[in-house]
Amino acid sequence: MSIQLSEISRDEVHALAAEFEDKGLGDILAWVWKRFGARAAIGTSFQGAGLVMIDHAVGGGMKLPVFTLDTGLLFPGTYVLQERVEAHWGIVMQA
C-alpha cells in the first residue's frame, strides 16, 4: 500500500512545488488525498506540525492514516498523549 516513485515524476514534483508554494496546508492535504487516498499517511511525533496536519485532515474529511514510531523507549506520558490525541480526533494511530 505504499506510493511508488514511478507514480510521480521529477518534473511533476518541481511543478507541484511551484504550484503549492503559496497554498495552505488544507489545499495540499486535499491534493494528496485526491491523488493517493489512504495510501498516503501523516507521521507524527506529537509535536505541533503533525498535530496540525491531523486537525486539518480530519476537519477536511480526509481519512489519512496516522502513524508514529514506537521505539519501545517512549515515556509513559507519550502513550497517554497518544490516547488523548486518538480520542480527540476519533482516530486510531498505527505504530
CSV table of N, CA and C in Angstrom, one decimal:
chain,number,residue,atom,x,y,z
A,1,MET,N,0.8,-1.2,0.0
A,1,MET,CA,0.0,0.0,0.0
A,1,MET,C,0.9,1.3,0.0
A,2,SER,N,2.1,1.2,-0.4
A,2,SER,CA,2.9,2.3,-0.4
A,2,SER,C,2.8,3.1,-1.8
A,3,ILE,N,3.3,4.2,-1.8
A,3,ILE,CA,3.4,5.0,-3.0
A,3,ILE,C,4.7,4.7,-3.7
A,4,GLN,N,4.6,4.5,-5.0
A,4,GLN,CA,5.8,4.1,-5.8
A,4,GLN,C,6.4,5.4,-6.5
A,5,LEU,N,7.7,5.4,-6.5
A,5,LEU,CA,8.3,6.6,-7.2
A,5,LEU,C,7.8,6.7,-8.6
A,6,SER,N,7.5,5.7,-9.3
A,6,SER,CA,7.0,5.7,-10.7
A,6,SER,C,5.7,6.5,-10.8
A,7,GLU,N,5.0,6.7,-9.7
A,7,GLU,CA,3.7,7.4,-9.8
A,7,GLU,C,3.8,8.9,-9.9
A,8,ILE,N,5.0,9.4,-9.7
A,8,ILE,CA,5.2,10.9,-9.8
A,8,ILE,C,6.6,11.1,-10.3
A,9,SER,N,6.7,12.0,-11.4
A,9,SER,CA,8.0,12.2,-12.0
A,9,SER,C,8.7,13.4,-11.3
A,10,ARG,N,10.0,13.5,-11.5
A,10,ARG,CA,10.7,14.6,-11.0
A,10,ARG,C,10.2,15.9,-11.5
A,11,ASP,N,9.8,16.0,-12.8
A,11,ASP,CA,9.3,17.2,-13.4
A,11,ASP,C,7.9,17.6,-12.7
A,12,GLU,N,7.1,16.6,-12.4
A,12,GLU,CA,5.9,16.9,-11.7
A,12,GLU,C,6.1,17.4,-10.3
A,13,VAL,N,7.1,16.8,-9.6
A,13,VAL,CA,7.4,17.3,-8.3
A,13,VAL,C,7.8,18.8,-8.3
A,14,HIS,N,8.6,19.2,-9.3
A,14,HIS,CA,9.0,20.6,-9.4
A,14,HIS,C,7.8,21.5,-9.7
A,15,ALA,N,7.0,21.0,-10.6
A,15,ALA,CA,5.8,21.8,-11.0
A,15,ALA,C,4.8,21.9,-9.8
A,16,LEU,N,4.7,20.9,-9.0
A,16,LEU,CA,3.8,20.9,-7.9
A,16,LEU,C,4.4,21.8,-6.8
A,17,ALA,N,5.7,21.8,-6.6
A,17,ALA,CA,6.4,22.7,-5.6
A,17,ALA,C,6.1,24.1,-6.0
A,18,ALA,N,6.1,24.5,-7.2
A,18,ALA,CA,5.8,25.9,-7.6
A,18,ALA,C,4.3,26.2,-7.4
A,19,GLU,N,3.5,25.2,-7.8
A,19,GLU,CA,2.0,25.4,-7.7
A,19,GLU,C,1.6,25.6,-6.2
A,20,PHE,N,2.2,24.8,-5.3
A,20,PHE,CA,1.8,24.8,-3.9
A,20,PHE,C,2.6,25.7,-3.0
A,21,GLU,N,3.5,26.5,-3.6
A,21,GLU,CA,4.3,27.3,-2.8
A,21,GLU,C,3.5,28.3,-1.9
A,22,ASP,N,2.5,28.8,-2.5
A,22,ASP,CA,1.7,29.8,-1.8
A,22,ASP,C,0.3,29.2,-1.3
A,23,LYS,N,0.2,27.9,-1.4
A,23,LYS,CA,-1.1,27.3,-0.9
A,23,LYS,C,-1.0,27.0,0.6
A,24,GLY,N,-2.2,26.8,1.1
A,24,GLY,CA,-2.3,26.4,2.5
A,24,GLY,C,-2.2,24.9,2.7
A,25,LEU,N,-2.1,24.5,4.0
A,25,LEU,CA,-2.0,23.1,4.3
A,25,LEU,C,-3.2,22.4,3.8
A,26,GLY,N,-4.4,22.9,4.0
A,26,GLY,CA,-5.6,22.3,3.6
A,26,GLY,C,-5.6,21.9,2.1
A,27,ASP,N,-5.2,22.9,1.3
A,27,ASP,CA,-5.1,22.6,-0.2
A,27,ASP,C,-4.1,21.5,-0.5
A,28,ILE,N,-3.0,21.5,0.2
A,28,ILE,CA,-2.0,20.5,-0.1
A,28,ILE,C,-2.5,19.1,0.4
A,29,LEU,N,-3.1,19.0,1.6
A,29,LEU,CA,-3.6,17.8,2.0
A,29,LEU,C,-4.8,17.3,1.1
A,30,ALA,N,-5.6,18.2,0.6
A,30,ALA,CA,-6.7,17.8,-0.3
A,30,ALA,C,-6.1,17.2,-1.5
A,31,TRP,N,-5.1,17.8,-2.1
A,31,TRP,CA,-4.4,17.2,-3.3
A,31,TRP,C,-3.9,15.8,-3.0
A,32,VAL,N,-3.2,15.7,-1.9
A,32,VAL,CA,-2.6,14.4,-1.5
A,32,VAL,C,-3.8,13.3,-1.4
A,33,TRP,N,-4.8,13.7,-0.7
A,33,TRP,CA,-6.0,12.8,-0.5
A,33,TRP,C,-6.6,12.4,-1.9
A,34,LYS,N,-6.8,13.4,-2.7
A,34,LYS,CA,-7.4,13.1,-4.1
A,34,LYS,C,-6.4,12.2,-4.9
A,35,ARG,N,-5.2,12.5,-4.8
A,35,ARG,CA,-4.2,11.7,-5.7
A,35,ARG,C,-3.9,10.3,-5.1
A,36,PHE,N,-3.7,10.2,-3.8
A,36,PHE,CA,-3.2,9.0,-3.3
A,36,PHE,C,-4.1,8.3,-2.3
A,37,GLY,N,-5.1,9.0,-1.8
A,37,GLY,CA,-6.1,8.4,-0.9
A,37,GLY,C,-5.4,7.9,0.4
A,38,ALA,N,-5.9,6.8,0.9
A,38,ALA,CA,-5.3,6.3,2.2
A,38,ALA,C,-4.0,5.6,2.0
A,39,ARG,N,-3.4,5.7,0.8
A,39,ARG,CA,-2.0,5.2,0.7
A,39,ARG,C,-1.0,6.2,1.2
A,40,ALA,N,-1.4,7.5,1.3
A,40,ALA,CA,-0.6,8.5,1.9
A,40,ALA,C,-0.9,8.4,3.4
A,41,ALA,N,0.0,9.0,4.2
A,41,ALA,CA,-0.2,8.9,5.7
A,41,ALA,C,0.4,10.1,6.3
A,42,ILE,N,0.0,10.4,7.5
A,42,ILE,CA,0.6,11.5,8.3
A,42,ILE,C,1.4,10.8,9.4
A,43,GLY,N,2.7,11.2,9.5
A,43,GLY,CA,3.5,10.7,10.6
A,43,GLY,C,3.6,11.8,11.6
A,44,THR,N,3.6,11.4,12.9
A,44,THR,CA,3.7,12.4,13.9
A,44,THR,C,4.5,11.9,15.1
A,45,SER,N,5.2,12.9,15.7
A,45,SER,CA,5.9,12.6,16.9
A,45,SER,C,5.3,13.4,18.0
A,46,PHE,N,4.0,13.8,17.8
A,46,PHE,CA,3.2,14.5,18.8
A,46,PHE,C,3.7,16.0,19.0
A,47,GLN,N,4.4,16.5,18.0
A,47,GLN,CA,4.8,17.9,18.0
A,47,GLN,C,3.8,18.7,17.2
A,48,GLY,N,3.9,20.0,17.2
A,48,GLY,CA,2.9,20.9,16.6
A,48,GLY,C,2.6,20.5,15.2
A,49,ALA,N,3.6,20.4,14.3
A,49,ALA,CA,3.3,20.2,12.9
A,49,ALA,C,2.4,19.0,12.6
A,50,GLY,N,2.7,17.8,13.2
A,50,GLY,CA,2.0,16.6,13.0
A,50,GLY,C,0.5,16.8,13.5
A,51,LEU,N,0.4,17.4,14.6
A,51,LEU,CA,-1.0,17.6,15.2
A,51,LEU,C,-1.8,18.5,14.4
A,52,VAL,N,-1.2,19.6,13.8
A,52,VAL,CA,-1.9,20.5,12.9
A,52,VAL,C,-2.3,19.8,11.7
A,53,MET,N,-1.4,18.9,11.1
A,53,MET,CA,-1.8,18.1,9.9
A,53,MET,C,-3.0,17.2,10.2
A,54,ILE,N,-3.0,16.6,11.4
A,54,ILE,CA,-4.1,15.7,11.8
A,54,ILE,C,-5.4,16.5,11.8
A,55,ASP,N,-5.3,17.7,12.5
A,55,ASP,CA,-6.5,18.5,12.6
A,55,ASP,C,-7.1,18.9,11.3
A,56,HIS,N,-6.2,19.3,10.4
A,56,HIS,CA,-6.7,19.8,9.0
A,56,HIS,C,-7.3,18.6,8.3
A,57,ALA,N,-6.6,17.4,8.3
A,57,ALA,CA,-7.1,16.3,7.6
A,57,ALA,C,-8.4,15.8,8.1
A,58,VAL,N,-8.6,15.7,9.4
A,58,VAL,CA,-9.8,15.2,10.0
A,58,VAL,C,-10.9,16.3,9.7
A,59,GLY,N,-10.6,17.5,9.9
A,59,GLY,CA,-11.6,18.6,9.7
A,59,GLY,C,-12.0,18.7,8.2
A,60,GLY,N,-11.1,18.3,7.3
A,60,GLY,CA,-11.5,18.3,5.9
A,60,GLY,C,-12.1,17.0,5.4
A,61,GLY,N,-12.3,16.1,6.3
A,61,GLY,CA,-12.9,14.8,5.9
A,61,GLY,C,-12.0,13.8,5.2
A,62,MET,N,-10.7,14.1,5.4
A,62,MET,CA,-9.7,13.2,4.8
A,62,MET,C,-9.2,12.1,5.8
A,63,LYS,N,-9.5,10.9,5.5
A,63,LYS,CA,-9.2,9.8,6.5
A,63,LYS,C,-7.8,9.3,6.2
A,64,LEU,N,-6.9,10.2,6.3
A,64,LEU,CA,-5.5,9.7,6.1
A,64,LEU,C,-5.0,8.9,7.3
A,65,PRO,N,-4.4,7.8,7.1
A,65,PRO,CA,-3.8,7.1,8.2
A,65,PRO,C,-2.8,7.9,8.9
A,66,VAL,N,-2.7,7.7,10.2
A,66,VAL,CA,-1.8,8.4,11.1
A,66,VAL,C,-0.9,7.4,11.8
A,67,PHE,N,0.4,7.7,11.7
A,67,PHE,CA,1.3,6.7,12.4
A,67,PHE,C,2.3,7.5,13.2
A,68,THR,N,2.9,6.8,14.2
A,68,THR,CA,4.0,7.2,15.0
A,68,THR,C,5.0,6.1,15.1
A,69,LEU,N,6.3,6.4,15.3
A,69,LEU,CA,7.3,5.4,15.5
A,69,LEU,C,7.4,5.1,17.0
A,70,ASP,N,7.2,3.9,17.4
A,70,ASP,CA,7.3,3.5,18.8
A,70,ASP,C,8.6,2.7,18.9
A,71,THR,N,9.6,3.2,19.5
A,71,THR,CA,10.8,2.5,19.7
A,71,THR,C,10.9,1.6,20.9
A,72,GLY,N,9.8,1.7,21.7
A,72,GLY,CA,9.8,0.9,22.9
A,72,GLY,C,10.4,1.7,24.1
A,73,LEU,N,10.9,2.9,23.8
A,73,LEU,CA,11.6,3.7,24.8
A,73,LEU,C,10.9,5.0,25.1
A,74,LEU,N,9.6,5.1,24.7
A,74,LEU,CA,8.9,6.3,24.9
A,74,LEU,C,8.5,6.4,26.4
A,75,PHE,N,8.4,7.6,26.8
A,75,PHE,CA,8.0,7.9,28.2
A,75,PHE,C,6.5,7.5,28.4
A,76,PRO,N,6.1,7.1,29.5
A,76,PRO,CA,4.7,6.8,29.8
A,76,PRO,C,3.7,7.9,29.4
A,77,GLY,N,4.1,9.2,29.6
A,77,GLY,CA,3.3,10.3,29.2
A,77,GLY,C,3.0,10.4,27.7
A,78,THR,N,4.0,9.9,26.9
A,78,THR,CA,3.8,9.9,25.5
A,78,THR,C,2.6,9.0,25.1
A,79,TYR,N,2.5,7.8,25.7
A,79,TYR,CA,1.4,6.9,25.5
A,79,TYR,C,0.1,7.5,25.9
A,80,VAL,N,0.1,8.2,27.0
A,80,VAL,CA,-1.1,8.9,27.5
A,80,VAL,C,-1.5,10.0,26.4
A,81,LEU,N,-0.5,10.7,25.9
A,81,LEU,CA,-0.8,11.7,24.9
A,81,LEU,C,-1.4,11.1,23.7
A,82,GLN,N,-0.8,10.0,23.2
A,82,GLN,CA,-1.3,9.3,22.1
A,82,GLN,C,-2.8,8.9,22.3
A,83,GLU,N,-3.1,8.4,23.4
A,83,GLU,CA,-4.5,8.1,23.7
A,83,GLU,C,-5.4,9.3,23.6
A,84,ARG,N,-5.0,10.4,24.2
A,84,ARG,CA,-5.7,11.6,24.1
A,84,ARG,C,-5.9,12.2,22.7
A,85,VAL,N,-4.9,12.1,21.9
A,85,VAL,CA,-5.0,12.5,20.5
A,85,VAL,C,-6.0,11.6,19.8
A,86,GLU,N,-5.9,10.3,20.0
A,86,GLU,CA,-6.8,9.4,19.3
A,86,GLU,C,-8.2,9.7,19.7
A,87,ALA,N,-8.5,9.9,21.0
A,87,ALA,CA,-9.8,10.2,21.4
A,87,ALA,C,-10.3,11.5,20.9
A,88,HIS,N,-9.5,12.5,20.9
A,88,HIS,CA,-9.9,13.9,20.5
A,88,HIS,C,-10.3,13.9,19.0
A,89,TRP,N,-9.6,13.2,18.1
A,89,TRP,CA,-9.9,13.3,16.7
A,89,TRP,C,-10.6,12.0,16.2
A,90,GLY,N,-10.8,11.1,17.1
A,90,GLY,CA,-11.6,9.9,16.7
A,90,GLY,C,-10.8,9.0,15.7
A,91,ILE,N,-9.5,8.9,15.9
A,91,ILE,CA,-8.6,8.1,15.0
A,91,ILE,C,-7.9,7.0,15.8
A,92,VAL,N,-7.4,6.1,15.1
A,92,VAL,CA,-6.5,5.0,15.7
A,92,VAL,C,-5.2,5.1,15.0
A,93,MET,N,-4.1,5.4,15.8
A,93,MET,CA,-2.8,5.5,15.2
A,93,MET,C,-2.2,4.2,15.0
A,94,GLN,N,-1.4,4.1,13.9
A,94,GLN,CA,-0.6,2.9,13.7
A,94,GLN,C,0.8,3.2,14.3
A,95,ALA,N,1.3,2.2,14.9
A,95,ALA,CA,2.7,2.3,15.5
A,95,ALA,C,3.6,1.3,14.9
